[in-house]
Amino acid sequence: QVQLQESGPGLVKPPETLSLTCTVSGGSISSFTYYWSWIRQPPGKGLECIGYIYYGGSTNYNPSLKSRVTISLDTSKNQFSLKLSSVTAADTAVYYCARMYTSGWIDYWGQGTLVTVSS
Amino acid sequence: DIQMTQSPSSLSASVGDRVTITCRASQGISNYLAWFHQKPGKAPKSLIYAASSLQSGVPSKFSGSGSGTEFTLTISSLQPEDFATYYCQQYSSYPYTFGQGTKLEIK
């Protein structure tokens, strides 16, 4: 059974960089079958795709966040990470990591972690 | 971005009922549509992909249909574990987008 678990600080000060890691168990991230994705949901709002990374190293980011986002892979630890720079209160959200088939549909999600941006 | 609109936003039903949730896309997405549900504090769980294909391990009480811009998720014989928030997601073009959710509550 594949499991994903997000980890990282629950509080970030503006305009610092938000950093989260997703640890994958029960499956390898060294696969050409999947994209490794980050999604967020601000309180009381809808779900928003942040971006994803492919084992080959290519990335795709939501244009609305592209200038501030970096997603990377660490195959030695079976993890992938998210960095979101210059955060503001609008970046307060539950952040999810997910495994996504290259066709685009998600089969496994992490349970999410709340990140609050506040001074 | 493609806008996804779900209806209803909330739904009250009884154990044993059959319910249908609708998801509409702002432009045609062929069958690139997935459904998942989420319970408070839990990871979202995938139910259906390609509009009508059941994710492995998901019971056949869940069914999806539609193509183009209109899609439905039907859940038959509701059980207590089915009461959750349901979402649709299009994966026709990036950024993939989600419906706002339908909260299914016990009557």
Short mmCIF file of C-alpha atoms in Angstrom, two decimals:
data_model
loop_
_atom_site.label_atom_id
_atom_site.label_comp_id
_atom_site.label_asym_id
_atom_site.label_seq_id
_atom_site.Cartn_x
_atom_site.Cartn_y
_atom_site.Cartn_z
CA GLN A 1 0.00 0.00 0.00
CA VAL A 2 1.48 3.30 -1.10
CA GLN A 3 1.55 6.03 1.53
CA LEU A 4 2.62 9.65 1.33
CA GLN A 5 3.37 11.82 4.33
CA GLU A 6 4.01 15.54 4.34
CA SER A 7 6.39 17.11 6.85
CA GLY A 8 7.69 20.57 7.57
CA PRO A 9 7.14 23.68 9.67
CA GLY A 10 3.56 24.54 10.48
CA LEU A 11 4.32 28.24 10.80
CA VAL A 12 6.26 30.40 8.36
CA LYS A 13 6.90 34.12 8.57
CA PRO A 14 6.38 36.40 5.62
CA PRO A 15 8.30 36.88 3.35
CA GLU A 16 10.31 33.73 4.10
CA THR A 17 10.34 30.46 2.14
CA LEU A 18 7.92 27.65 2.88
CA SER A 19 9.61 24.24 2.70
CA LEU A 20 7.82 20.90 2.81
CA THR A 21 8.90 17.32 2.20
CA CYS A 22 6.82 14.36 1.14
CA THR A 23 8.06 10.91 2.12
CA VAL A 24 6.78 8.07 -0.03
CA SER A 25 6.53 4.53 1.32
CA GLY A 26 5.28 1.35 -0.31
CA GLY A 27 6.52 2.42 -3.73
CA SER A 28 9.49 4.02 -5.42
CA ILE A 29 9.58 7.58 -6.71
CA SER A 30 12.12 6.37 -9.29
CA SER A 31 9.37 5.51 -11.73
CA PHE A 32 8.49 6.87 -15.15
CA THR A 33 4.83 6.03 -14.53
CA TYR A 34 4.07 8.85 -12.15
CA TYR A 35 4.33 12.53 -11.50
CA TRP A 36 4.92 13.64 -7.92
CA SER A 37 2.62 16.49 -7.16
CA TRP A 38 1.84 19.24 -4.66
CA ILE A 39 -1.67 20.61 -4.15
CA ARG A 40 -2.97 23.06 -1.59
CA GLN A 41 -6.26 24.17 -0.09
CA PRO A 42 -6.57 27.52 1.71
CA PRO A 43 -9.04 27.54 4.60
CA GLY A 44 -12.58 27.66 3.27
CA LYS A 45 -11.41 27.66 -0.34
CA GLY A 46 -10.91 25.19 -3.14
CA LEU A 47 -8.08 22.88 -4.08
CA GLU A 48 -5.26 24.33 -6.20
CA CYS A 49 -2.51 22.50 -8.08
CA ILE A 50 0.93 23.89 -7.27
CA GLY A 51 3.08 21.76 -9.55
CA TYR A 52 4.67 18.40 -10.13
CA ILE A 53 7.97 16.72 -10.90
CA TYR A 54 8.78 13.72 -13.02
CA TYR A 55 11.46 11.12 -12.27
CA GLY A 56 13.33 12.29 -15.34
CA GLY A 57 13.67 15.68 -13.61
CA SER A 58 11.21 17.76 -15.59
CA THR A 59 8.76 19.95 -13.73
CA ASN A 60 5.51 21.73 -14.43
CA TYR A 61 4.23 24.54 -12.25
CA ASN A 62 0.93 26.37 -12.01
CA PRO A 63 1.55 29.64 -13.88
CA SER A 64 -0.01 31.57 -10.99
CA LEU A 65 2.78 30.36 -8.68
CA LYS A 66 5.56 29.55 -11.12
CA SER A 67 7.85 32.45 -10.18
CA ARG A 68 7.94 31.31 -6.53
CA VAL A 69 7.86 27.50 -6.70
CA THR A 70 10.57 24.87 -6.82
CA ILE A 71 9.84 21.13 -6.63
CA SER A 72 12.69 18.64 -6.37
CA LEU A 73 13.28 14.90 -5.94
CA ASP A 74 15.57 13.03 -3.57
CA THR A 75 15.61 9.47 -4.85
CA SER A 76 18.04 8.30 -2.15
CA LYS A 77 15.42 9.11 0.49
CA ASN A 78 12.35 8.38 -1.65
CA GLN A 79 11.18 11.92 -1.02
CA PHE A 80 10.18 14.98 -2.98
CA SER A 81 10.07 18.54 -1.76
CA LEU A 82 8.32 21.85 -2.25
CA LYS A 83 9.77 25.30 -1.78
CA LEU A 84 7.54 28.36 -2.06
CA SER A 85 9.34 31.66 -1.70
CA SER A 86 8.21 35.12 -0.59
CA VAL A 87 5.15 33.80 1.21
CA THR A 88 2.25 35.96 2.34
CA ALA A 89 -0.86 35.24 4.39
CA ALA A 90 -2.54 34.16 1.14
CA ASP A 91 -0.25 31.11 1.13
CA THR A 92 -1.80 29.81 4.36
CA ALA A 93 -3.28 26.46 3.40
CA VAL A 94 -3.34 22.73 3.90
CA TYR A 95 -0.62 21.39 1.62
CA TYR A 96 -1.00 17.92 0.13
CA CYS A 97 1.48 15.78 -1.71
CA ALA A 98 0.13 13.24 -4.16
CA ARG A 99 1.13 10.58 -6.64
CA MET A 100 -0.27 11.28 -10.06
CA TYR A 101 -0.23 9.10 -13.14
CA THR A 102 1.38 10.79 -16.13
CA SER A 103 -2.11 10.92 -17.64
CA GLY A 104 -3.00 13.30 -14.81
CA TRP A 105 -5.20 11.48 -12.35
CA ILE A 106 -4.20 11.09 -8.73
CA ASP A 107 -4.27 7.68 -7.12
CA TYR A 108 -2.71 8.41 -3.74
CA TRP A 109 -2.69 11.48 -1.53
CA GLY A 110 -0.97 12.42 1.68
CA GLN A 111 -3.26 13.47 4.50
CA GLY A 112 -2.10 17.07 4.28
CA THR A 113 -0.30 19.49 6.55
CA LEU A 114 -1.49 22.94 7.59
CA VAL A 115 0.99 25.72 7.00
CA THR A 116 0.16 29.10 8.47
CA VAL A 117 1.93 32.21 7.24
CA SER A 118 2.04 34.79 9.99
CA SER A 119 4.54 37.09 11.62
CA ASP B 1 -7.89 27.60 -16.46
CA ILE B 2 -10.82 25.21 -16.80
CA GLN B 3 -13.51 25.87 -14.20
CA MET B 4 -15.20 22.88 -12.57
CA THR B 5 -18.61 23.36 -10.97
CA GLN B 6 -20.17 20.75 -8.75
CA SER B 7 -23.78 20.49 -7.68
CA PRO B 8 -25.18 20.33 -5.18
CA SER B 9 -22.76 21.89 -2.69
CA SER B 10 -24.27 19.79 0.06
CA LEU B 11 -26.55 16.82 0.14
CA SER B 12 -28.42 15.14 2.95
CA ALA B 13 -29.28 11.47 2.56
CA SER B 14 -30.08 8.36 4.56
CA VAL B 15 -28.28 5.05 4.86
CA GLY B 16 -29.40 2.88 1.97
CA ASP B 17 -30.18 5.79 -0.35
CA ARG B 18 -28.80 6.31 -3.84
CA VAL B 19 -27.38 9.74 -4.62
CA THR B 20 -25.99 11.51 -7.67
CA ILE B 21 -23.49 14.38 -7.80
CA THR B 22 -22.93 16.44 -10.93
CA CYS B 23 -19.74 18.08 -12.15
CA ARG B 24 -19.65 20.50 -15.09
CA ALA B 25 -16.56 21.74 -16.91
CA SER B 26 -16.30 25.20 -18.44
CA GLN B 27 -15.00 23.62 -21.64
CA GLY B 28 -14.81 20.15 -23.07
CA ILE B 29 -12.42 17.80 -21.29
CA SER B 30 -13.25 14.53 -23.06
CA ASN B 31 -13.21 11.91 -20.30
CA TYR B 32 -10.28 13.35 -18.34
CA LEU B 33 -12.26 13.50 -15.13
CA ALA B 34 -11.59 11.96 -11.74
CA TRP B 35 -13.62 11.71 -8.54
CA PHE B 36 -12.35 11.38 -5.00
CA HIS B 37 -13.70 11.80 -1.51
CA GLN B 38 -12.30 13.13 1.73
CA LYS B 39 -13.13 12.75 5.38
CA PRO B 40 -12.00 15.32 7.97
CA GLY B 41 -8.34 14.90 8.87
CA LYS B 42 -7.86 12.05 6.43
CA ALA B 43 -6.09 11.77 3.10
CA PRO B 44 -8.36 12.19 0.09
CA LYS B 45 -9.18 8.85 -1.51
CA SER B 46 -9.37 8.23 -5.24
CA LEU B 47 -12.60 6.66 -6.48
CA ILE B 48 -12.90 7.01 -10.25
CA TYR B 49 -10.67 8.07 -13.14
CA ALA B 50 -11.30 8.50 -16.86
CA ALA B 51 -14.84 9.53 -15.93
CA SER B 52 -16.08 5.98 -15.37
CA SER B 53 -13.17 3.68 -14.45
CA LEU B 54 -13.15 2.44 -10.89
CA GLN B 55 -9.91 2.79 -8.97
CA SER B 56 -8.60 -0.55 -7.74
CA GLY B 57 -10.26 -1.63 -4.51
CA VAL B 58 -13.18 0.80 -4.77
CA PRO B 59 -16.56 -0.94 -4.44
CA SER B 60 -18.87 -1.10 -7.43
CA LYS B 61 -21.49 0.93 -5.57
CA PHE B 62 -19.59 3.91 -6.95
CA SER B 63 -20.11 4.68 -10.62
CA GLY B 64 -19.23 7.55 -12.87
CA SER B 65 -20.42 8.67 -16.25
CA GLY B 66 -20.19 11.53 -18.70
CA SER B 67 -17.96 13.05 -21.32
CA GLY B 68 -17.22 16.49 -22.64
CA THR B 69 -18.54 18.98 -20.12
CA GLU B 70 -21.02 17.10 -17.93
CA PHE B 71 -20.27 14.27 -15.54
CA THR B 72 -22.00 12.42 -12.74
CA LEU B 73 -20.97 10.35 -9.77
CA THR B 74 -23.58 7.97 -8.42
CA ILE B 75 -23.33 6.19 -5.10
CA SER B 76 -25.80 3.43 -4.44
CA SER B 77 -26.85 1.94 -1.12
CA LEU B 78 -25.18 4.57 1.07
CA GLN B 79 -23.37 3.29 4.11
CA PRO B 80 -22.12 5.33 7.08
CA GLU B 81 -18.54 5.27 5.74
CA ASP B 82 -19.68 6.98 2.51
CA PHE B 83 -20.58 10.24 4.23
CA ALA B 84 -17.76 12.57 3.24
CA THR B 85 -16.97 15.44 0.90
CA TYR B 86 -16.74 14.49 -2.78
CA TYR B 87 -14.66 16.31 -5.37
CA CYS B 88 -14.23 16.12 -9.11
CA GLN B 89 -10.96 16.98 -10.86
CA GLN B 90 -10.21 17.60 -14.50
CA TYR B 91 -6.89 16.52 -15.91
CA SER B 92 -7.37 17.57 -19.50
CA SER B 93 -5.10 20.59 -19.27
CA TYR B 94 -2.70 21.89 -16.65
CA PRO B 95 -3.21 23.43 -14.19
CA TYR B 96 -5.58 20.63 -13.32
CA THR B 97 -8.56 22.03 -11.47
CA PHE B 98 -11.09 20.81 -8.97
CA GLY B 99 -14.74 21.25 -8.20
CA GLN B 100 -15.56 23.04 -4.98
CA GLY B 101 -16.79 19.87 -3.32
CA THR B 102 -20.10 18.28 -2.37
CA LYS B 103 -20.59 17.53 1.31
CA LEU B 104 -22.66 14.38 1.75
CA GLU B 105 -24.27 14.29 5.17
CA ILE B 106 -26.43 11.81 7.02
CA LYS B 107 -30.09 12.80 7.20
#
